PDB file of C-alpha atoms in Angstrom:
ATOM      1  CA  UNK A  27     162.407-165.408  -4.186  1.00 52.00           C
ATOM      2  CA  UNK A  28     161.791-166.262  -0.930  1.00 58.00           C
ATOM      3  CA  UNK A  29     164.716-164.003   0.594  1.00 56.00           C
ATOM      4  CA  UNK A  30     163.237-161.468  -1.153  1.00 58.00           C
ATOM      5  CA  UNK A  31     159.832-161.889  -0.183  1.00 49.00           C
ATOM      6  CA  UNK A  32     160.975-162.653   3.401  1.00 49.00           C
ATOM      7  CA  UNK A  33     162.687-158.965   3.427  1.00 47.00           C
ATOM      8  CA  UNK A  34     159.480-157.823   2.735  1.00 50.00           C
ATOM      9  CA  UNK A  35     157.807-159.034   5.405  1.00 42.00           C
ATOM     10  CA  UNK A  36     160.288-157.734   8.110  1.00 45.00           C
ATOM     11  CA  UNK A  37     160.386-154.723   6.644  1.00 46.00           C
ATOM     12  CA  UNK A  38     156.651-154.508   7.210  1.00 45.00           C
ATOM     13  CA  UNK A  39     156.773-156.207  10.685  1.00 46.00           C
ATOM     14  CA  UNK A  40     159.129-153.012  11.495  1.00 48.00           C
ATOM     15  CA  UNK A  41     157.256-150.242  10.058  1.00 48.00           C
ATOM     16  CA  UNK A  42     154.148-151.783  11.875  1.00 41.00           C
ATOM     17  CA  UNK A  43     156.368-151.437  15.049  1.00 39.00           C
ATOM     18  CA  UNK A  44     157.446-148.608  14.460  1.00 43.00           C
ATOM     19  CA  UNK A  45     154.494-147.009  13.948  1.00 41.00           C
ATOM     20  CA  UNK A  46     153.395-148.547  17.221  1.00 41.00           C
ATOM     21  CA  UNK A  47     155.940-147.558  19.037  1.00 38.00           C
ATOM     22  CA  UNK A  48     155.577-143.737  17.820  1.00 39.00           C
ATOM     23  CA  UNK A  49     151.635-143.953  18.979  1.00 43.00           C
ATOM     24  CA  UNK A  50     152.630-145.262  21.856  1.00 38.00           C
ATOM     25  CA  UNK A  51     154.798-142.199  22.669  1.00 43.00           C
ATOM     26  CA  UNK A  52     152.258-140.089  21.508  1.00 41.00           C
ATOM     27  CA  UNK A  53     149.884-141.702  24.422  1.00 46.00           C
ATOM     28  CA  UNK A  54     152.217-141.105  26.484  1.00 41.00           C
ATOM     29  CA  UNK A  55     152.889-137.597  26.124  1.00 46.00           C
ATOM     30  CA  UNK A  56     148.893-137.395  26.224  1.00 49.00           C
ATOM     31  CA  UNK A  57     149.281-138.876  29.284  1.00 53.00           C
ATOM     32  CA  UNK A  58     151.635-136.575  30.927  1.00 66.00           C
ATOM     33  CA  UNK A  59     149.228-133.194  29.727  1.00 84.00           C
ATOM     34  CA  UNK A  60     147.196-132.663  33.301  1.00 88.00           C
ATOM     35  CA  UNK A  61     145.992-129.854  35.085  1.00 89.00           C
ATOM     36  CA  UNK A  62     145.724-129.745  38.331  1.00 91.00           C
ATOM     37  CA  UNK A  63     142.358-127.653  40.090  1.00 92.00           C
ATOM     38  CA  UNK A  64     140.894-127.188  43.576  1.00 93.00           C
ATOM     39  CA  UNK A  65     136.938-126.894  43.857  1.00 94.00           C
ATOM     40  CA  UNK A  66     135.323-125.563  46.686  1.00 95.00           C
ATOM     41  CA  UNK A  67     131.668-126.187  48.137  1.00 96.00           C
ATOM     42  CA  UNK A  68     130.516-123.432  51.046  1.00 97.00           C
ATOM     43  CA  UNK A  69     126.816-123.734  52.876  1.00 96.00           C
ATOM     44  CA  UNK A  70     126.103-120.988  56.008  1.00 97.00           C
ATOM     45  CA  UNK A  71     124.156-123.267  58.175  1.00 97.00           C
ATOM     46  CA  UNK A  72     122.476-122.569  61.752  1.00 97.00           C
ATOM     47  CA  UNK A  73     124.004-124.259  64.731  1.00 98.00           C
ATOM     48  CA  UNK A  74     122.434-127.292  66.057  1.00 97.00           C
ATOM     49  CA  UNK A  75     123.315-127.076  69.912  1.00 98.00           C
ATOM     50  CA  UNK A  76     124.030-124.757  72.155  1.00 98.00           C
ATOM     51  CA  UNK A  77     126.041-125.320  75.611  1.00 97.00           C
ATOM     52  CA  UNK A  78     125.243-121.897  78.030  1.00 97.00           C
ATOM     53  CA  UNK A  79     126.854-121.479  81.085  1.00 96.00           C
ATOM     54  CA  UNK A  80     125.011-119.744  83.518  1.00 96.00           C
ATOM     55  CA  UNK A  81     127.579-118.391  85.835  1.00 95.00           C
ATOM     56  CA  UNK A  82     127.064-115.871  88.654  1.00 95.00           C
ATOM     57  CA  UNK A  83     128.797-115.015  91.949  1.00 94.00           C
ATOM     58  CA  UNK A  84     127.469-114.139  95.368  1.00 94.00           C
ATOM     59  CA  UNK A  85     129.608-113.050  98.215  1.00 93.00           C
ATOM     60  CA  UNK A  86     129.742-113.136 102.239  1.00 92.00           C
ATOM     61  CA  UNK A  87     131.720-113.972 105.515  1.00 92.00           C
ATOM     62  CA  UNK A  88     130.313-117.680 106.447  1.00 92.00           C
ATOM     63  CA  UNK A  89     130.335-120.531 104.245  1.00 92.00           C
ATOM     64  CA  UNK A  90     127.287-122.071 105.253  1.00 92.00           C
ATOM     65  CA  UNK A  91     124.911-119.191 104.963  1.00 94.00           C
ATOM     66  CA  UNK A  92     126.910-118.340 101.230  1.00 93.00           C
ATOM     67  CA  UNK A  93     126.249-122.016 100.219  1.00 92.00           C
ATOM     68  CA  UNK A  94     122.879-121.576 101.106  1.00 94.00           C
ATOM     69  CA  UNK A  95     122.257-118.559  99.578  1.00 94.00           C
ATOM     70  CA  UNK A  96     124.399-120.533  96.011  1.00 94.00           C
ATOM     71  CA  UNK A  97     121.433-122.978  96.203  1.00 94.00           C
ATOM     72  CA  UNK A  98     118.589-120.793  96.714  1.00 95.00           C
ATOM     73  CA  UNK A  99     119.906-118.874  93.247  1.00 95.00           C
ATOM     74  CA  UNK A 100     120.564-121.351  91.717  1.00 95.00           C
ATOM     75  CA  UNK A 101     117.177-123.030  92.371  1.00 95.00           C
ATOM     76  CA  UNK A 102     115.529-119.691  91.249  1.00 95.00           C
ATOM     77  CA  UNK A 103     117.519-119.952  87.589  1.00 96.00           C
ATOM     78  CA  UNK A 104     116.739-124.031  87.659  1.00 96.00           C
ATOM     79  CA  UNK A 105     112.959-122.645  87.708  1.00 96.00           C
ATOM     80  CA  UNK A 106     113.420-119.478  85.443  1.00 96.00           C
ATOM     81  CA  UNK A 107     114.794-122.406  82.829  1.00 97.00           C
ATOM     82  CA  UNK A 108     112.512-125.177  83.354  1.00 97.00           C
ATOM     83  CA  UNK A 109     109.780-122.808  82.808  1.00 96.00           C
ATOM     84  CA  UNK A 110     110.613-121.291  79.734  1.00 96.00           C
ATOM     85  CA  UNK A 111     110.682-125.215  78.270  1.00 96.00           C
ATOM     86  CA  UNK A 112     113.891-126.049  79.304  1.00 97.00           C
ATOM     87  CA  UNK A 113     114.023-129.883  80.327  1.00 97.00           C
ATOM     88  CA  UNK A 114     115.484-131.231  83.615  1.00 96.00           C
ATOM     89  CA  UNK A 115     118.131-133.915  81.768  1.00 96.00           C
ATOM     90  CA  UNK A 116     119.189-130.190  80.158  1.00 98.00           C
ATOM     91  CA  UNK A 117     120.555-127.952  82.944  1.00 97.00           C
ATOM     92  CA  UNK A 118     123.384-129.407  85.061  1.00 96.00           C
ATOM     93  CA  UNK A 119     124.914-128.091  87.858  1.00 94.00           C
ATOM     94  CA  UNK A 120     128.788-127.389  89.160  1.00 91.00           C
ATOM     95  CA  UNK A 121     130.248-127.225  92.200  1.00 90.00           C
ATOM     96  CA  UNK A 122     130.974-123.829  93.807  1.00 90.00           C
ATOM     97  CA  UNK A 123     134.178-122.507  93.617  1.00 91.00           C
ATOM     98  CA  UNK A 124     134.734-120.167  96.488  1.00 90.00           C
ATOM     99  CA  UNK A 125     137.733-118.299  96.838  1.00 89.00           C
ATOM    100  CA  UNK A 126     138.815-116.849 100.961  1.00 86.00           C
ATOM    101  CA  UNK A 127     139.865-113.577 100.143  1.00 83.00           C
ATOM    102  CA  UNK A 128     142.001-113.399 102.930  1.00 79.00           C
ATOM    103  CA  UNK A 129     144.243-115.600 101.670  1.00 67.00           C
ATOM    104  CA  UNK A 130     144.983-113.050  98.720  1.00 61.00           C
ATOM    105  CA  UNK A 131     148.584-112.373  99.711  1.00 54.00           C
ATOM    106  CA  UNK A 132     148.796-109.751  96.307  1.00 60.00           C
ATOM    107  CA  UNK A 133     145.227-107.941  97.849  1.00 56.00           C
ATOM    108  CA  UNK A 134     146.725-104.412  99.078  1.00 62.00           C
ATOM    109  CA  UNK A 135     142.931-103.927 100.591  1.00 64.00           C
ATOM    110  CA  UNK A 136     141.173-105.817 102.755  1.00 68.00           C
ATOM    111  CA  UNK A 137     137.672-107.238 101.448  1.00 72.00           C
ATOM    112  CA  UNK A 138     134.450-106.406 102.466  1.00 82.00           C
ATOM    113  CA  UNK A 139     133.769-109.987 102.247  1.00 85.00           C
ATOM    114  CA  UNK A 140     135.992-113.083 102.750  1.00 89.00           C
ATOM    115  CA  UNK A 141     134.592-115.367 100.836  1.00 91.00           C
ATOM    116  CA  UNK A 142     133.405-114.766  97.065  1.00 92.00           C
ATOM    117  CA  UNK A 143     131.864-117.846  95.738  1.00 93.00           C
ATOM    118  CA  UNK A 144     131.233-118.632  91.532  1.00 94.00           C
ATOM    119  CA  UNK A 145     128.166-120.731  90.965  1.00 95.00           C
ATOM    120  CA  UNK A 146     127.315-122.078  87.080  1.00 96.00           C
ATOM    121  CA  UNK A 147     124.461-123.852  85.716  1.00 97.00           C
ATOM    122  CA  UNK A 148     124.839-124.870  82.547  1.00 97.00           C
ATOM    123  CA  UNK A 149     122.151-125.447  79.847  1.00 98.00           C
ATOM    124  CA  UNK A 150     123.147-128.202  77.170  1.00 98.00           C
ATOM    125  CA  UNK A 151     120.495-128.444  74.477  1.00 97.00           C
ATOM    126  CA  UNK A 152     119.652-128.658  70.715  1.00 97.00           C
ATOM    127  CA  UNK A 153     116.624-126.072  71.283  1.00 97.00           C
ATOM    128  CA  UNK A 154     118.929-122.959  69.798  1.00 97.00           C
ATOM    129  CA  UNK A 155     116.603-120.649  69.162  1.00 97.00           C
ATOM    130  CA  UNK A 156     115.036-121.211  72.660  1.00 97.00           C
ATOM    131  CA  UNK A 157     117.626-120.701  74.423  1.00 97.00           C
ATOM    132  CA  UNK A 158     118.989-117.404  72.283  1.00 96.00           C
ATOM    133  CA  UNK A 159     115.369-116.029  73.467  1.00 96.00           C
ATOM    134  CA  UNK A 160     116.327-117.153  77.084  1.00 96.00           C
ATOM    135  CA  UNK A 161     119.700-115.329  76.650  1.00 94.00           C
ATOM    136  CA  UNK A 162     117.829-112.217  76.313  1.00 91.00           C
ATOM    137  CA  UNK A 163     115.571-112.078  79.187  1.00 92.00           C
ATOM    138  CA  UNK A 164     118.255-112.611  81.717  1.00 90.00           C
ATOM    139  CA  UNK A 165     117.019-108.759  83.055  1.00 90.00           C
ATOM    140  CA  UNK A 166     114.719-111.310  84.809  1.00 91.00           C
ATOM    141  CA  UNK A 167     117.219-112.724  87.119  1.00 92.00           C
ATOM    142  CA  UNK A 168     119.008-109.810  87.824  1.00 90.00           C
ATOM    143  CA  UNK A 169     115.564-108.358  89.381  1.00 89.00           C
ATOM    144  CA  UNK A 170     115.776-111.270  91.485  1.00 90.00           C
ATOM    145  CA  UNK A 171     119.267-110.278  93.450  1.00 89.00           C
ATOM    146  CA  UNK A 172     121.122-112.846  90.642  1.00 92.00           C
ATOM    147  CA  UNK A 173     124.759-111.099  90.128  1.00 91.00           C
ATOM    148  CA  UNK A 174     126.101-112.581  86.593  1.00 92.00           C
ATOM    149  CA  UNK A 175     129.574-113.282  85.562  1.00 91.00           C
ATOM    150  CA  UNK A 176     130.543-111.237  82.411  1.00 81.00           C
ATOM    151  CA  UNK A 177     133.289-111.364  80.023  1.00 81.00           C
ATOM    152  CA  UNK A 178     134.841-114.340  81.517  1.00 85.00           C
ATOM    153  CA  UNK A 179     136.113-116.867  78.527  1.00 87.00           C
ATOM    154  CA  UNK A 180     135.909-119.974  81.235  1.00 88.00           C
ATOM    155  CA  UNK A 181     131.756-119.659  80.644  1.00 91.00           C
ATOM    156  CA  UNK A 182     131.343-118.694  76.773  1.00 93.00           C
ATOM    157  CA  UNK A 183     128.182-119.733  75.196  1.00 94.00           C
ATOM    158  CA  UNK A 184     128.900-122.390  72.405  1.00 96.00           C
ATOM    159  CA  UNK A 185     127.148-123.159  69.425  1.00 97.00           C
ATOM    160  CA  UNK A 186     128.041-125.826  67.459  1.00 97.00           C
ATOM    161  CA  UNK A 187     126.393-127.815  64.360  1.00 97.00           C
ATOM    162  CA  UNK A 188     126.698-131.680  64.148  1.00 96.00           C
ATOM    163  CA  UNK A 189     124.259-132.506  61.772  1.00 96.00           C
ATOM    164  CA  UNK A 190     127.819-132.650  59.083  1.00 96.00           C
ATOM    165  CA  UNK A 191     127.551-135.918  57.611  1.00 95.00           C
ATOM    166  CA  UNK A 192     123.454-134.848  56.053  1.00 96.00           C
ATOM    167  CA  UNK A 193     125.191-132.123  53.927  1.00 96.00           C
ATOM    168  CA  UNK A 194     128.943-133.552  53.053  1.00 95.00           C
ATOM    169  CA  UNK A 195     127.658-135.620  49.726  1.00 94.00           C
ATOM    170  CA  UNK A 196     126.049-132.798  48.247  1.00 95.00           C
ATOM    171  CA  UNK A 197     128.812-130.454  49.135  1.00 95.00           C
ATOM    172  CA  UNK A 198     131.566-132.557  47.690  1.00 94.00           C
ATOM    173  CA  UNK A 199     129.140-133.103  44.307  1.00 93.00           C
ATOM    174  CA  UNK A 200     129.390-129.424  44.538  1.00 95.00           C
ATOM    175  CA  UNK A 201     132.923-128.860  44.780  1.00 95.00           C
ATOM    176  CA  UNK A 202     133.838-131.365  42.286  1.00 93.00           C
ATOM    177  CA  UNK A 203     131.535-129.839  39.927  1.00 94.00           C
ATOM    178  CA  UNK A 204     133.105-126.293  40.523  1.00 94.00           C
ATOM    179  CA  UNK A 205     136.577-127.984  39.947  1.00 93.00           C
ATOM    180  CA  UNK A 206     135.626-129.572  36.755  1.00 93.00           C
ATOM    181  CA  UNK A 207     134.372-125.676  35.679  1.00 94.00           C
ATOM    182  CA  UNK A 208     137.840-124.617  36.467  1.00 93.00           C
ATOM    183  CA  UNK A 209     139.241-127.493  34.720  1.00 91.00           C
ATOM    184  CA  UNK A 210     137.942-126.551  31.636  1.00 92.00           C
ATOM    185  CA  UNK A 211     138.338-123.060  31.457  1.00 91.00           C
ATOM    186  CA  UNK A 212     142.124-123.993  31.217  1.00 88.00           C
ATOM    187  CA  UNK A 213     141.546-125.895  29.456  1.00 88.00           C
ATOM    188  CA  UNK A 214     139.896-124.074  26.380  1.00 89.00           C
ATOM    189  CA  UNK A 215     142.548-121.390  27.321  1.00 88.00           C
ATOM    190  CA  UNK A 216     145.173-123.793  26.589  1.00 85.00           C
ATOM    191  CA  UNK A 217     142.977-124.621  22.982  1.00 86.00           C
ATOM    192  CA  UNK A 218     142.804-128.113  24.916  1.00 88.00           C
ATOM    193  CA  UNK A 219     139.806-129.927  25.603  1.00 90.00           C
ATOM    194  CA  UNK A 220     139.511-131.301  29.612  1.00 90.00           C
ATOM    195  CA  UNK A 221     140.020-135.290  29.946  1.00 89.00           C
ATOM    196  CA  UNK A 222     138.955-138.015  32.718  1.00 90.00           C
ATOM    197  CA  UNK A 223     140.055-137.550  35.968  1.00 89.00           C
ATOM    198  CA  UNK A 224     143.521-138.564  36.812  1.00 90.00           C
ATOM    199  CA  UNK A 225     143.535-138.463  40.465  1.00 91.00           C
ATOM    200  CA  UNK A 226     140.840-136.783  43.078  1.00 88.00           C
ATOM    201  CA  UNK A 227     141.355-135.978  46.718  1.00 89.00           C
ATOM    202  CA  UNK A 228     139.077-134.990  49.277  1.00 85.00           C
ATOM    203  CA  UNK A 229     139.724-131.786  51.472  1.00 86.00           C
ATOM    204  CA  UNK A 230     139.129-131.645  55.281  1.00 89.00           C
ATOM    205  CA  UNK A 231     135.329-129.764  55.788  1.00 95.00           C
ATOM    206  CA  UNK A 232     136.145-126.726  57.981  1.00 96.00           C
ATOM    207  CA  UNK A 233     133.023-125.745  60.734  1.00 97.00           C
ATOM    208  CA  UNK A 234     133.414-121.926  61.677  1.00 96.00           C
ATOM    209  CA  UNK A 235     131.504-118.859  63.035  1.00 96.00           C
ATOM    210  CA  UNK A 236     130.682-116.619  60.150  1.00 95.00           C
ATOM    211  CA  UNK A 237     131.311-113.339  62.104  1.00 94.00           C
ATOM    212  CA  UNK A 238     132.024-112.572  66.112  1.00 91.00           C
ATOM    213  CA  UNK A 239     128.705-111.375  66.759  1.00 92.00           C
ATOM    214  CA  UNK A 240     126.440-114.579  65.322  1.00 95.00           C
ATOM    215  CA  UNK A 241     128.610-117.649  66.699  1.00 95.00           C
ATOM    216  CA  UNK A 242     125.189-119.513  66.168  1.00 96.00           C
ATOM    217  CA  UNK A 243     125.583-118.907  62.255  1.00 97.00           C
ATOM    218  CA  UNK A 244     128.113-120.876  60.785  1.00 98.00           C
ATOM    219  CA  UNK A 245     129.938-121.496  57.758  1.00 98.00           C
ATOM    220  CA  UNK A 246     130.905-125.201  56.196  1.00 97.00           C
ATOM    221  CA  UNK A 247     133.709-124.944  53.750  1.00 97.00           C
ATOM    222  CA  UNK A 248     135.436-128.016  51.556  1.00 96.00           C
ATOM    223  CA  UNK A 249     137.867-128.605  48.943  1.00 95.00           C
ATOM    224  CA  UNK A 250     138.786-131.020  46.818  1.00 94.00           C
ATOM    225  CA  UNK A 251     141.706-131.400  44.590  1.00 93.00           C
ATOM    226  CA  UNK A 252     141.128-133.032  40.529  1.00 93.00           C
ATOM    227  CA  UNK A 253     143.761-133.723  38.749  1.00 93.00           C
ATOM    228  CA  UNK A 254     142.531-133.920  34.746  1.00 93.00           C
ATOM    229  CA  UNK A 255     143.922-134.929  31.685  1.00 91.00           C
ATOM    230  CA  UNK A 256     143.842-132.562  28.722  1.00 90.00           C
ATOM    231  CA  UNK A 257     143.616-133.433  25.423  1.00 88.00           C
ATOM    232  CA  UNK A 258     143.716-131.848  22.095  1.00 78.00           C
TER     233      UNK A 258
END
């Protein structure tokens, strides 16, 4: 009787394990069902600060009456600036760079002038919009005998927006949020239903110029990659 009663109880003890062992690779093969999404967050934000290079050129055959002649436009843009609510601890000044044309050795033509000297000041300042308005009424200076240095990439205006780290939790609550909608659109696709997260990972945020002609309007972009599980 008790052999018999003994068999019993192994034979339970290994359909109980058995039946363990089956769920068990059940949950596993659960576990293995993921689908893998990207989300992405995008905000068109206004640049922050602004760094504008001023540059213009003057020309003439002595040094000393060019420098002074640098200074004396340079003091008239200092003034233009400071007027117009540009601070002092804003504008900074470069050193001249002055080229003797006469030294030229690929010049087939000889120079009216020797020397032609390159002057900047350069505005550094977080009052954009001032300083757009400022871009616009450089007509001003050029009544004043100011010659200005175009198309030059050496003294591009750049705009640039630091204020990142005030919009990056909201943007990656957004771009999770978007991945979890694609998440469970394949999922119902897949007649599936869309798990926990498995694994997340955070994108680099990208800062860029939304077109060529507003550099002071930019775009913020992010991804981030979620990993689900599906289940049935």
């Amino acid at each position: 009787m008790s052999r018999i009663f003994a068999a019993i109880v192994l034979a339970l003890g290994i359909s109980v394990l058995g039946a363990f062992i089956y769920r068990a690779q059940i949950d596993a093969k659960d576990r293995d069902r993921v689908v893998q999404v990207r989300g992405l967050a995008e905000r068109e934000v206004n640049a922050d600060f602004v760094i504008w290079p001023v540059a213009f050129m003057d020309v003439g055959n002595d040094l000393s009456t060019l420098y002074e002649s640098l200074l004396e436009k340079s003091n008239i843009i200092q003034k233009f600036l400071e007027d117009n609510g540009i601070a002092k601890d804003e504008i900074s000044l470069s050193s001249p760079d002055i080229v003797d044309t006469e030294g030229e050795i690929y010049s087939e033509h000889k120079a009216p002038f020797r020397y032609k000297a390159t002057y900047v000041v350069t505005v550094a300042s977080s009052k954009v919009e001032l300083v757009r308005s400022l871009m616009g009424k450089q007509a001003e200076l050029l009544k004043q005998g100011i010659a200005f240095v175009d198309n030059d990439y050496r003294y591009r205006k750049i705009f640039s927006f630091n204020a990142l780290n005030e919009i990056k939790p909201a943007m990656i609550e957004e771009a999770t949020r978007n991945a979890r909608v694609a998440g469970e659109k394949f999922a119902k696709d897949s007649e599936s239903k869309l798990g926990k997260i498995k694994t997340a990972s955070q994108g680099l945020f990208s800062i860029s110029d939304r077109d060529e002609n507003t550099p002071y309007i930019k775009i913020v972009r992010v991804v981030t990659n979620v990993e689900y599980f599906l289940e049935d």
